[in-house]
Structures are given as C-alpha cells and as structure tokens.
PDB file of N, CA and C and ligand atoms in Angstrom:
ATOM      1  N   UNK A  93     100.347 118.566  95.162  1.00 96.00           N
ATOM      2  CA  UNK A  93      99.341 117.356  95.024  1.00 96.00           C
ATOM      3  C   UNK A  93     100.062 116.204  94.434  1.00 96.00           C
ATOM      4  N   UNK A  94      99.622 115.387  94.519  1.00 98.00           N
ATOM      5  CA  UNK A  94     100.197 114.171  94.088  1.00 98.00           C
ATOM      6  C   UNK A  94      99.038 113.152  93.460  1.00 98.00           C
ATOM      7  N   UNK A  95      99.201 112.433  92.354  1.00 98.00           N
ATOM      8  CA  UNK A  95      98.098 111.491  91.942  1.00 98.00           C
ATOM      9  C   UNK A  95      98.383 110.167  92.662  1.00 98.00           C
ATOM     10  N   UNK A  96      97.187 109.568  93.212  1.00 98.00           N
ATOM     11  CA  UNK A  96      97.608 108.378  93.652  1.00 98.00           C
ATOM     12  C   UNK A  96      96.177 107.368  93.178  1.00 98.00           C
ATOM     13  N   UNK A  97      96.423 106.114  92.883  1.00 98.00           N
ATOM     14  CA  UNK A  97      95.663 105.506  92.226  1.00 98.00           C
ATOM     15  C   UNK A  97      95.376 104.023  93.304  1.00 98.00           C
ATOM     16  N   UNK A  98      94.298 104.041  93.803  1.00 98.00           N
ATOM     17  CA  UNK A  98      93.997 102.693  94.367  1.00 98.00           C
ATOM     18  C   UNK A  98      92.944 101.822  93.637  1.00 98.00           C
ATOM     19  N   UNK A  99      93.486 100.622  93.639  1.00 98.00           N
ATOM     20  CA  UNK A  99      93.058  99.564  92.858  1.00 98.00           C
ATOM     21  C   UNK A  99      92.316  98.577  93.949  1.00 98.00           C
ATOM     22  N   UNK A 100      90.967  98.325  93.825  1.00 95.00           N
ATOM     23  CA  UNK A 100      90.586  97.349  94.741  1.00 95.00           C
ATOM     24  C   UNK A 100      90.645  95.995  94.392  1.00 95.00           C
ATOM     25  N   UNK A 101      90.192  95.016  95.331  1.00 92.00           N
ATOM     26  CA  UNK A 101      90.636  93.618  95.001  1.00 92.00           C
ATOM     27  C   UNK A 101      90.142  92.956  93.874  1.00 92.00           C
ATOM     28  N   UNK A 102      88.975  93.733  93.148  1.00 94.00           N
ATOM     29  CA  UNK A 102      88.535  93.344  91.743  1.00 94.00           C
ATOM     30  C   UNK A 102      89.125  93.815  90.828  1.00 94.00           C
ATOM     31  N   UNK A 103      90.246  94.982  91.144  1.00 95.00           N
ATOM     32  CA  UNK A 103      90.864  95.441  89.811  1.00 95.00           C
ATOM     33  C   UNK A 103      90.516  96.768  89.433  1.00 95.00           C
ATOM     34  N   UNK A 104      89.411  97.127  90.114  1.00 96.00           N
ATOM     35  CA  UNK A 104      88.852  98.540  89.578  1.00 96.00           C
ATOM     36  C   UNK A 104      89.699  99.694  90.294  1.00 96.00           C
ATOM     37  N   UNK A 105      90.308 100.260  89.375  1.00 97.00           N
ATOM     38  CA  UNK A 105      91.269 101.702  89.846  1.00 97.00           C
ATOM     39  C   UNK A 105      90.451 102.876  90.185  1.00 97.00           C
ATOM     40  N   UNK A 106      90.715 103.732  91.001  1.00 97.00           N
ATOM     41  CA  UNK A 106      90.331 104.992  91.487  1.00 97.00           C
ATOM     42  C   UNK A 106      91.220 105.915  91.883  1.00 97.00           C
ATOM     43  N   UNK A 107      91.341 106.755  90.788  1.00 98.00           N
ATOM     44  CA  UNK A 107      92.618 108.028  90.912  1.00 98.00           C
ATOM     45  C   UNK A 107      92.099 109.226  91.782  1.00 98.00           C
ATOM     46  N   UNK A 108      92.949 109.562  92.770  1.00 98.00           N
ATOM     47  CA  UNK A 108      92.553 110.994  93.461  1.00 98.00           C
ATOM     48  C   UNK A 108      93.992 111.497  93.814  1.00 98.00           C
ATOM     49  N   UNK A 109      93.758 112.642  94.322  1.00 98.00           N
ATOM     50  CA  UNK A 109      94.783 113.551  94.463  1.00 98.00           C
ATOM     51  C   UNK A 109      95.212 113.825  95.982  1.00 98.00           C
ATOM     52  N   UNK A 110      96.408 113.658  96.365  1.00 98.00           N
ATOM     53  CA  UNK A 110      96.856 113.435  97.483  1.00 98.00           C
ATOM     54  C   UNK A 110      97.873 114.538  98.191  1.00 98.00           C
ATOM     55  N   UNK A 111      97.632 115.218  99.166  1.00 98.00           N
ATOM     56  CA  UNK A 111      98.524 116.501  99.709  1.00 98.00           C
ATOM     57  C   UNK A 111      99.961 116.014 100.026  1.00 98.00           C
ATOM     58  N   UNK A 112     100.892 116.442  99.634  1.00 98.00           N
ATOM     59  CA  UNK A 112     102.382 116.049  99.893  1.00 98.00           C
ATOM     60  C   UNK A 112     102.203 116.254 101.441  1.00 98.00           C
ATOM     61  N   UNK A 113     102.828 115.433 102.381  1.00 98.00           N
ATOM     62  CA  UNK A 113     102.715 115.338 103.853  1.00 98.00           C
ATOM     63  C   UNK A 113     101.842 114.596 104.512  1.00 98.00           C
ATOM     64  N   UNK A 114     100.799 114.546 103.546  1.00 98.00           N
ATOM     65  CA  UNK A 114      99.571 113.618 104.094  1.00 98.00           C
ATOM     66  C   UNK A 114      99.922 112.338 104.012  1.00 98.00           C
ATOM     67  N   UNK A 115      98.822 111.447 104.405  1.00 98.00           N
ATOM     68  CA  UNK A 115      99.526 109.943 104.230  1.00 98.00           C
ATOM     69  C   UNK A 115      98.651 109.360 103.261  1.00 98.00           C
ATOM     70  N   UNK A 116      99.029 108.267 102.758  1.00 98.00           N
ATOM     71  CA  UNK A 116      98.084 107.384 101.563  1.00 98.00           C
ATOM     72  C   UNK A 116      96.880 106.969 102.298  1.00 98.00           C
ATOM     73  N   UNK A 117      96.615 106.658 103.622  1.00 98.00           N
ATOM     74  CA  UNK A 117      95.656 106.290 104.299  1.00 98.00           C
ATOM     75  C   UNK A 117      94.634 107.521 104.630  1.00 98.00           C
ATOM     76  N   UNK A 118      95.172 108.571 104.799  1.00 98.00           N
ATOM     77  CA  UNK A 118      94.199 109.533 105.020  1.00 98.00           C
ATOM     78  C   UNK A 118      93.882 110.253 103.801  1.00 98.00           C
ATOM     79  N   UNK A 119      94.457 110.081 102.805  1.00 98.00           N
ATOM     80  CA  UNK A 119      93.927 110.382 101.167  1.00 98.00           C
ATOM     81  C   UNK A 119      92.716 109.621 100.853  1.00 98.00           C
ATOM     82  N   UNK A 120      92.659 108.151 101.161  1.00 98.00           N
ATOM     83  CA  UNK A 120      91.944 107.345 100.764  1.00 98.00           C
ATOM     84  C   UNK A 120      90.310 107.823 101.761  1.00 98.00           C
ATOM     85  N   UNK A 121      90.982 107.825 102.883  1.00 97.00           N
ATOM     86  CA  UNK A 121      89.488 108.235 103.923  1.00 97.00           C
ATOM     87  C   UNK A 121      88.704 109.614 103.150  1.00 97.00           C
ATOM     88  N   UNK A 122      89.742 110.409 103.072  1.00 97.00           N
ATOM     89  CA  UNK A 122      89.254 111.796 102.609  1.00 97.00           C
ATOM     90  C   UNK A 122      88.482 111.688 101.052  1.00 97.00           C
ATOM     91  N   UNK A 123      88.579 110.990 100.663  1.00 97.00           N
ATOM     92  CA  UNK A 123      87.921 110.554  99.360  1.00 97.00           C
ATOM     93  C   UNK A 123      87.273 109.343  99.083  1.00 97.00           C
ATOM     94  N   UNK A 124      86.802 108.857 100.115  1.00 96.00           N
ATOM     95  CA  UNK A 124      86.010 107.577 100.550  1.00 96.00           C
ATOM     96  C   UNK A 124      86.286 106.556  99.568  1.00 96.00           C
ATOM     97  N   UNK A 125      87.442 106.405  99.669  1.00 96.00           N
ATOM     98  CA  UNK A 125      88.009 105.089  98.891  1.00 96.00           C
ATOM     99  C   UNK A 125      87.424 104.008  99.719  1.00 96.00           C
ATOM    100  N   UNK A 126      87.176 103.007  98.989  1.00 92.00           N
ATOM    101  CA  UNK A 126      86.624 101.561  99.868  1.00 92.00           C
ATOM    102  C   UNK A 126      87.831 101.032 100.043  1.00 92.00           C
ATOM    103  N   UNK A 127      87.840  99.827 101.022  1.00 93.00           N
ATOM    104  CA  UNK A 127      88.768  98.793 101.558  1.00 93.00           C
ATOM    105  C   UNK A 127      90.057  99.260 102.070  1.00 93.00           C
ATOM    106  N   UNK A 128      89.765 100.745 102.684  1.00 95.00           N
ATOM    107  CA  UNK A 128      90.740 101.149 103.789  1.00 95.00           C
ATOM    108  C   UNK A 128      90.046 101.380 105.094  1.00 95.00           C
ATOM    109  N   UNK A 129      89.812 100.941 106.212  1.00 94.00           N
ATOM    110  CA  UNK A 129      89.157 101.139 107.449  1.00 94.00           C
ATOM    111  C   UNK A 129      89.594 102.004 108.061  1.00 94.00           C
ATOM    112  N   UNK A 130      91.283 101.702 108.455  1.00 96.00           N
ATOM    113  CA  UNK A 130      91.953 102.617 109.005  1.00 96.00           C
ATOM    114  C   UNK A 130      91.259 103.098 110.542  1.00 96.00           C
ATOM    115  N   UNK A 131      90.878 101.783 111.391  1.00 96.00           N
ATOM    116  CA  UNK A 131      90.332 101.653 112.574  1.00 96.00           C
ATOM    117  C   UNK A 131      91.026 102.608 113.644  1.00 96.00           C
ATOM    118  N   UNK A 132      92.356 102.490 113.734  1.00 97.00           N
ATOM    119  CA  UNK A 132      92.783 103.271 114.325  1.00 97.00           C
ATOM    120  C   UNK A 132      93.259 104.740 114.387  1.00 97.00           C
ATOM    121  N   UNK A 133      93.019 105.028 113.357  1.00 97.00           N
ATOM    122  CA  UNK A 133      92.906 106.555 112.882  1.00 97.00           C
ATOM    123  C   UNK A 133      94.467 107.043 112.456  1.00 97.00           C
ATOM    124  N   UNK A 134      95.283 105.880 112.006  1.00 97.00           N
ATOM    125  CA  UNK A 134      96.570 106.142 111.921  1.00 97.00           C
ATOM    126  C   UNK A 134      97.778 106.033 112.444  1.00 97.00           C
ATOM    127  N   UNK A 135      97.434 105.322 113.897  1.00 97.00           N
ATOM    128  CA  UNK A 135      98.331 105.099 115.106  1.00 97.00           C
ATOM    129  C   UNK A 135      99.281 103.816 114.809  1.00 97.00           C
ATOM    130  N   UNK A 136      99.322 103.331 113.727  1.00 97.00           N
ATOM    131  CA  UNK A 136     100.008 101.964 113.531  1.00 97.00           C
ATOM    132  C   UNK A 136      99.517 101.258 114.538  1.00 97.00           C
ATOM    133  N   UNK A 137      98.280 100.846 114.680  1.00 96.00           N
ATOM    134  CA  UNK A 137      98.083  99.983 115.802  1.00 96.00           C
ATOM    135  C   UNK A 137      96.647  99.156 115.637  1.00 96.00           C
ATOM    136  N   UNK A 138      96.285  98.998 114.063  1.00 95.00           N
ATOM    137  CA  UNK A 138      94.924  98.171 113.729  1.00 95.00           C
ATOM    138  C   UNK A 138      95.475  97.204 112.557  1.00 95.00           C
ATOM    139  N   UNK A 139      96.006  97.796 111.506  1.00 95.00           N
ATOM    140  CA  UNK A 139      96.440  96.935 110.279  1.00 95.00           C
ATOM    141  C   UNK A 139      95.135  96.694 109.570  1.00 95.00           C
ATOM    142  N   UNK A 140      94.229  97.788 109.586  1.00 96.00           N
ATOM    143  CA  UNK A 140      92.864  97.796 108.812  1.00 96.00           C
ATOM    144  C   UNK A 140      93.175  98.733 107.705  1.00 96.00           C
ATOM    145  N   UNK A 141      94.303  99.173 107.479  1.00 97.00           N
ATOM    146  CA  UNK A 141      94.880 100.247 106.409  1.00 97.00           C
ATOM    147  C   UNK A 141      95.847  99.575 105.482  1.00 97.00           C
ATOM    148  N   UNK A 142      95.867  98.219 105.302  1.00 97.00           N
ATOM    149  CA  UNK A 142      96.775  97.588 104.886  1.00 97.00           C
ATOM    150  C   UNK A 142      96.784  97.546 103.390  1.00 97.00           C
ATOM    151  N   UNK A 143      97.719  97.807 102.686  1.00 98.00           N
ATOM    152  CA  UNK A 143      97.776  97.818 101.308  1.00 98.00           C
ATOM    153  C   UNK A 143      98.800  97.251 100.390  1.00 98.00           C
ATOM    154  N   UNK A 144      98.691  96.729  99.133  1.00 98.00           N
ATOM    155  CA  UNK A 144      99.842  96.330  98.329  1.00 98.00           C
ATOM    156  C   UNK A 144     100.386  97.467  97.377  1.00 98.00           C
ATOM    157  N   UNK A 145     101.888  97.800  97.568  1.00 98.00           N
ATOM    158  CA  UNK A 145     102.373  98.916  96.939  1.00 98.00           C
ATOM    159  C   UNK A 145     102.801  98.155  95.358  1.00 98.00           C
ATOM    160  N   UNK A 146     102.201  98.871  94.511  1.00 97.00           N
ATOM    161  CA  UNK A 146     102.486  98.628  93.049  1.00 97.00           C
ATOM    162  C   UNK A 146     104.111  98.628  92.768  1.00 97.00           C
ATOM    163  N   UNK A 147     104.523  97.356  92.065  1.00 96.00           N
ATOM    164  CA  UNK A 147     105.929  97.041  91.897  1.00 96.00           C
ATOM    165  C   UNK A 147     106.820  98.352  91.509  1.00 96.00           C
ATOM    166  N   UNK A 148     106.261  99.212  90.723  1.00 96.00           N
ATOM    167  CA  UNK A 148     107.164 100.226  90.414  1.00 96.00           C
ATOM    168  C   UNK A 148     107.117 100.830  91.360  1.00 96.00           C
ATOM    169  N   UNK A 149     106.832 101.237  92.453  1.00 97.00           N
ATOM    170  CA  UNK A 149     106.738 102.197  93.355  1.00 97.00           C
ATOM    171  C   UNK A 149     107.221 101.665  94.918  1.00 97.00           C
ATOM    172  N   UNK A 150     107.733 100.376  94.858  1.00 97.00           N
ATOM    173  CA  UNK A 150     108.252  99.727  95.636  1.00 97.00           C
ATOM    174  C   UNK A 150     109.453 100.696  96.566  1.00 97.00           C
ATOM    175  N   UNK A 151     110.479 100.891  95.726  1.00 96.00           N
ATOM    176  CA  UNK A 151     111.702 101.767  96.081  1.00 96.00           C
ATOM    177  C   UNK A 151     111.370 103.022  96.354  1.00 96.00           C
ATOM    178  N   UNK A 152     110.565 103.598  96.090  1.00 97.00           N
ATOM    179  CA  UNK A 152     110.354 104.924  96.108  1.00 97.00           C
ATOM    180  C   UNK A 152     109.541 104.896  97.775  1.00 97.00           C
ATOM    181  N   UNK A 153     108.769 103.917  97.815  1.00 98.00           N
ATOM    182  CA  UNK A 153     107.880 104.122  99.183  1.00 98.00           C
ATOM    183  C   UNK A 153     108.835 103.522 100.302  1.00 98.00           C
ATOM    184  N   UNK A 154     109.540 102.910  99.924  1.00 95.00           N
ATOM    185  CA  UNK A 154     110.583 102.319 100.997  1.00 95.00           C
ATOM    186  C   UNK A 154     110.046 101.253 102.033  1.00 95.00           C
ATOM    187  N   UNK A 155     110.918 100.483 102.731  1.00 94.00           N
ATOM    188  CA  UNK A 155     110.341  99.386 103.541  1.00 94.00           C
ATOM    189  C   UNK A 155     109.744  99.957 104.827  1.00 94.00           C
ATOM    190  N   UNK A 156     109.122  98.905 105.401  1.00 96.00           N
ATOM    191  CA  UNK A 156     108.123  99.156 106.527  1.00 96.00           C
ATOM    192  C   UNK A 156     109.300  99.280 107.907  1.00 96.00           C
ATOM    193  N   UNK A 157     108.869 100.296 108.556  1.00 95.00           N
ATOM    194  CA  UNK A 157     109.705 100.481 109.800  1.00 95.00           C
ATOM    195  C   UNK A 157     109.438  99.143 110.710  1.00 95.00           C
ATOM    196  N   UNK A 158     110.333  98.805 111.606  1.00 96.00           N
ATOM    197  CA  UNK A 158     109.815  97.604 112.624  1.00 96.00           C
ATOM    198  C   UNK A 158     108.747  97.753 113.265  1.00 96.00           C
ATOM    199  N   UNK A 159     108.044  99.036 113.581  1.00 96.00           N
ATOM    200  CA  UNK A 159     106.772  98.827 114.681  1.00 96.00           C
ATOM    201  C   UNK A 159     105.719  98.441 113.582  1.00 96.00           C
ATOM    202  N   UNK A 160     105.786  99.248 112.391  1.00 97.00           N
ATOM    203  CA  UNK A 160     104.852  98.758 111.570  1.00 97.00           C
ATOM    204  C   UNK A 160     104.927  97.048 110.777  1.00 97.00           C
ATOM    205  N   UNK A 161     106.126  96.738 110.805  1.00 96.00           N
ATOM    206  CA  UNK A 161     106.391  95.276 110.427  1.00 96.00           C
ATOM    207  C   UNK A 161     105.666  94.471 111.563  1.00 96.00           C
ATOM    208  N   UNK A 162     105.815  94.784 112.834  1.00 96.00           N
ATOM    209  CA  UNK A 162     105.008  93.917 113.939  1.00 96.00           C
ATOM    210  C   UNK A 162     103.549  94.100 113.760  1.00 96.00           C
ATOM    211  N   UNK A 163     102.975  95.263 113.383  1.00 96.00           N
ATOM    212  CA  UNK A 163     101.541  95.216 113.391  1.00 96.00           C
ATOM    213  C   UNK A 163     101.109  94.586 112.024  1.00 96.00           C
ATOM    214  N   UNK A 164     101.787  94.673 110.985  1.00 95.00           N
ATOM    215  CA  UNK A 164     101.467  93.751 109.567  1.00 95.00           C
ATOM    216  C   UNK A 164     101.334  92.243 109.750  1.00 95.00           C
ATOM    217  N   UNK A 165     101.976  91.974 110.799  1.00 93.00           N
ATOM    218  CA  UNK A 165     101.628  90.527 111.133  1.00 93.00           C
ATOM    219  C   UNK A 165     100.221  90.107 111.599  1.00 93.00           C
ATOM    220  N   UNK A 166      99.553  90.846 111.980  1.00 92.00           N
ATOM    221  CA  UNK A 166      98.262  91.262 112.421  1.00 92.00           C
ATOM    222  C   UNK A 166      97.235  91.111 111.019  1.00 92.00           C
ATOM    223  N   UNK A 167      97.727  91.553 109.934  1.00 94.00           N
ATOM    224  CA  UNK A 167      97.065  91.716 108.790  1.00 94.00           C
ATOM    225  C   UNK A 167      96.799  90.321 107.964  1.00 94.00           C
ATOM    226  N   UNK A 168      95.744  90.176 107.047  1.00 91.00           N
ATOM    227  CA  UNK A 168      95.637  88.768 106.637  1.00 91.00           C
ATOM    228  C   UNK A 168      96.343  88.915 105.058  1.00 91.00           C
ATOM    229  N   UNK A 169      96.806  87.896 104.690  1.00 93.00           N
ATOM    230  CA  UNK A 169      97.302  87.812 103.047  1.00 93.00           C
ATOM    231  C   UNK A 169      98.470  88.832 102.923  1.00 93.00           C
ATOM    232  N   UNK A 170      99.366  88.658 103.970  1.00 95.00           N
ATOM    233  CA  UNK A 170     100.558  89.609 103.934  1.00 95.00           C
ATOM    234  C   UNK A 170     101.603  89.427 102.883  1.00 95.00           C
ATOM    235  N   UNK A 171     102.004  90.211 102.094  1.00 96.00           N
ATOM    236  CA  UNK A 171     102.933  90.034 100.891  1.00 96.00           C
ATOM    237  C   UNK A 171     104.250  90.927 100.958  1.00 96.00           C
ATOM    238  N   UNK A 172     105.365  90.398 100.248  1.00 95.00           N
ATOM    239  CA  UNK A 172     106.521  91.217 100.178  1.00 95.00           C
ATOM    240  C   UNK A 172     106.079  92.745 100.087  1.00 95.00           C
ATOM    241  N   UNK A 173     105.287  93.002  99.296  1.00 97.00           N
ATOM    242  CA  UNK A 173     104.896  94.711  98.925  1.00 97.00           C
ATOM    243  C   UNK A 173     103.750  95.102 100.107  1.00 97.00           C
ATOM    244  N   UNK A 174     103.559  94.286 100.816  1.00 97.00           N
ATOM    245  CA  UNK A 174     102.393  94.863 101.894  1.00 97.00           C
ATOM    246  C   UNK A 174     103.177  96.161 102.753  1.00 97.00           C
ATOM    247  N   UNK A 175     102.033  97.126 103.222  1.00 98.00           N
ATOM    248  CA  UNK A 175     102.374  98.294 103.683  1.00 98.00           C
ATOM    249  C   UNK A 175     101.074  98.668 104.418  1.00 98.00           C
ATOM    250  N   UNK A 176     101.302  99.265 105.490  1.00 98.00           N
ATOM    251  CA  UNK A 176     100.076  99.838 106.393  1.00 98.00           C
ATOM    252  C   UNK A 176     100.263 101.433 105.775  1.00 98.00           C
ATOM    253  N   UNK A 177      99.142 101.590 105.043  1.00 98.00           N
ATOM    254  CA  UNK A 177      99.017 102.801 104.328  1.00 98.00           C
ATOM    255  C   UNK A 177      99.076 104.271 105.040  1.00 98.00           C
ATOM    256  N   UNK A 178      98.763 104.123 106.673  1.00 98.00           N
ATOM    257  CA  UNK A 178      98.990 105.169 107.338  1.00 98.00           C
ATOM    258  C   UNK A 178     100.229 105.545 107.427  1.00 98.00           C
ATOM    259  N   UNK A 179     101.197 104.546 106.920  1.00 98.00           N
ATOM    260  CA  UNK A 179     102.684 104.654 107.365  1.00 98.00           C
ATOM    261  C   UNK A 179     103.355 105.001 106.281  1.00 98.00           C
ATOM    262  N   UNK A 180     102.628 105.408 105.167  1.00 98.00           N
ATOM    263  CA  UNK A 180     103.365 105.704 103.748  1.00 98.00           C
ATOM    264  C   UNK A 180     102.879 107.564 103.606  1.00 98.00           C
ATOM    265  N   UNK A 181     103.914 108.223 103.987  1.00 98.00           N
ATOM    266  CA  UNK A 181     103.639 109.649 103.866  1.00 98.00           C
ATOM    267  C   UNK A 181     103.926 109.823 102.339  1.00 98.00           C
ATOM    268  N   UNK A 182     102.970 110.919 101.893  1.00 98.00           N
ATOM    269  CA  UNK A 182     103.115 111.422 100.457  1.00 98.00           C
ATOM    270  C   UNK A 182     104.195 112.391 100.365  1.00 98.00           C
ATOM    271  N   UNK A 183     105.080 111.956  99.263  1.00 98.00           N
ATOM    272  CA  UNK A 183     105.906 112.919  98.720  1.00 98.00           C
ATOM    273  C   UNK A 183     105.842 113.161  97.241  1.00 98.00           C
ATOM    274  N   UNK A 184     106.660 114.151  96.790  1.00 97.00           N
ATOM    275  CA  UNK A 184     106.631 114.404  95.312  1.00 97.00           C
ATOM    276  C   UNK A 184     107.000 113.420  94.596  1.00 97.00           C
ATOM    277  N   UNK A 185     107.997 112.578  95.177  1.00 97.00           N
ATOM    278  CA  UNK A 185     108.490 111.268  94.172  1.00 97.00           C
ATOM    279  C   UNK A 185     107.625 110.224  94.107  1.00 97.00           C
ATOM    280  N   UNK A 186     106.337 110.351  94.770  1.00 98.00           N
ATOM    281  CA  UNK A 186     105.206 109.155  94.931  1.00 98.00           C
ATOM    282  C   UNK A 186     104.277 109.632  93.559  1.00 98.00           C
ATOM    283  N   UNK A 187     104.470 110.621  93.111  1.00 98.00           N
ATOM    284  CA  UNK A 187     103.670 110.897  91.734  1.00 98.00           C
ATOM    285  C   UNK A 187     103.138 109.802  91.027  1.00 98.00           C
ATOM    286  N   UNK A 188     101.953 109.560  91.044  1.00 98.00           N
ATOM    287  CA  UNK A 188     101.439 108.388  90.244  1.00 98.00           C
ATOM    288  C   UNK A 188     101.470 107.143  90.936  1.00 98.00           C
ATOM    289  N   UNK A 189     101.358 107.222  92.268  1.00 98.00           N
ATOM    290  CA  UNK A 189     101.683 105.993  92.960  1.00 98.00           C
ATOM    291  C   UNK A 189     100.427 105.097  93.093  1.00 98.00           C
ATOM    292  N   UNK A 190     100.711 103.924  92.784  1.00 98.00           N
ATOM    293  CA  UNK A 190      99.426 102.870  92.752  1.00 98.00           C
ATOM    294  C   UNK A 190      99.513 102.007  94.037  1.00 98.00           C
ATOM    295  N   UNK A 191      98.514 101.905  94.493  1.00 98.00           N
ATOM    296  CA  UNK A 191      98.425 100.563  95.585  1.00 98.00           C
ATOM    297  C   UNK A 191      97.301  99.813  95.391  1.00 98.00           C
ATOM    298  N   UNK A 192      97.128  98.814  95.966  1.00 98.00           N
ATOM    299  CA  UNK A 192      96.028  97.545  95.711  1.00 98.00           C
ATOM    300  C   UNK A 192      95.336  97.623  97.248  1.00 98.00           C
ATOM    301  N   UNK A 193      94.077  97.512  97.319  1.00 96.00           N
ATOM    302  CA  UNK A 193      93.694  96.906  98.645  1.00 96.00           C
ATOM    303  C   UNK A 193      93.208  95.765  98.644  1.00 96.00           C
ATOM    304  N   UNK A 194      93.333  95.014  99.871  1.00 94.00           N
ATOM    305  CA  UNK A 194      93.386  93.617  99.774  1.00 94.00           C
ATOM    306  C   UNK A 194      91.700  93.089  99.860  1.00 94.00           C
ATOM    307  N   UNK A 195      91.265  91.874  99.495  1.00 88.00           N
ATOM    308  CA  UNK A 195      89.997  91.549  99.387  1.00 88.00           C
ATOM    309  C   UNK A 195      89.241  91.796 100.812  1.00 88.00           C
ATOM    310  N   UNK A 196      90.015  91.719 101.765  1.00 77.00           N
ATOM    311  CA  UNK A 196      89.512  92.176 103.349  1.00 77.00           C
ATOM    312  C   UNK A 196      90.494  92.554 104.202  1.00 77.00           C
ATOM    313  N   UNK A 197      90.286  93.274 105.100  1.00 70.00           N
ATOM    314  CA  UNK A 197      91.025  93.981 106.130  1.00 70.00           C
ATOM    315  C   UNK A 197      90.980  93.214 107.246  1.00 70.00           C
ATOM    316  N   UNK A 198      92.233  93.160 108.021  1.00 58.00           N
ATOM    317  CA  UNK A 198      92.480  92.809 109.503  1.00 58.00           C
ATOM    318  C   UNK A 198      92.756  91.233 109.417  1.00 58.00           C
TER     319      UNK A 198
HETATM  320 FE1  FES B 317      95.524 101.983 111.847  1.00 91.44          FE
HETATM  321 FE2  FES B 317      96.884 102.111 109.709  1.00 91.44          FE
HETATM  322  S1  FES B 317      95.112 102.949 110.579  1.00 91.44           S
HETATM  323  S2  FES B 317      97.265 101.028 111.529  1.00 91.44           S
END
C-alpha cells in the first residue's frame, strides 16, 4: 500500500492508502475523496478526474500519454502539472504522493 494525500481546492489535505496497481482515481473513489467525479469510470473519456500533481512528484508520475493529453483539453484550468488521475497507476515509487483537486471539474 502507498500513502496518497489529496488536497482540496481550499487546501485541506486528506491522506489515504492506495493499492499498488490501482489508480489514483480509483483510490479516491474508494475512500470518498471529494473533488474527483470520474464520470467515465476510468476510461480516459471525461476529464472529471483532473488533478494537479505535487511538484515533488511530477517526475515520478511522468507525463501524460497523448490520449490523456487530448482529454485534458476538456478540463478547466489546466496547468503544466495537470493529469487525469485515472491514468496515474500507483507504484511503490509514488509513496507519499500529493495531488490537488481543482475547484471544479469538467
Ligand atoms: Fe474519466 Fe479519468 S475518470 S477521464
């Protein structure tokens, strides 16, 4: 299990444990983390699982694939560290990962 902290738009952190092999989105849904709607269920087809990856984690998380990048165009307030959390697979190197959820999704 890997520790992941979700920070909401107001700056309130919430730390949960995520399973290696699962995704950052699935872990959020499983733990009722607010701010991640995940309307398409993880198919990279909705952009309502948009998060900002904490600066210290950007390299470990890696860049978005082209398909994810295309879908991110539909998200609001996209930044260089924007990712779709259903496309971030949890691996041991992500222990302590911090992501911030945007003020609004879609
Ligand atoms: Fe729909 Fe991630 S859950 S794109």
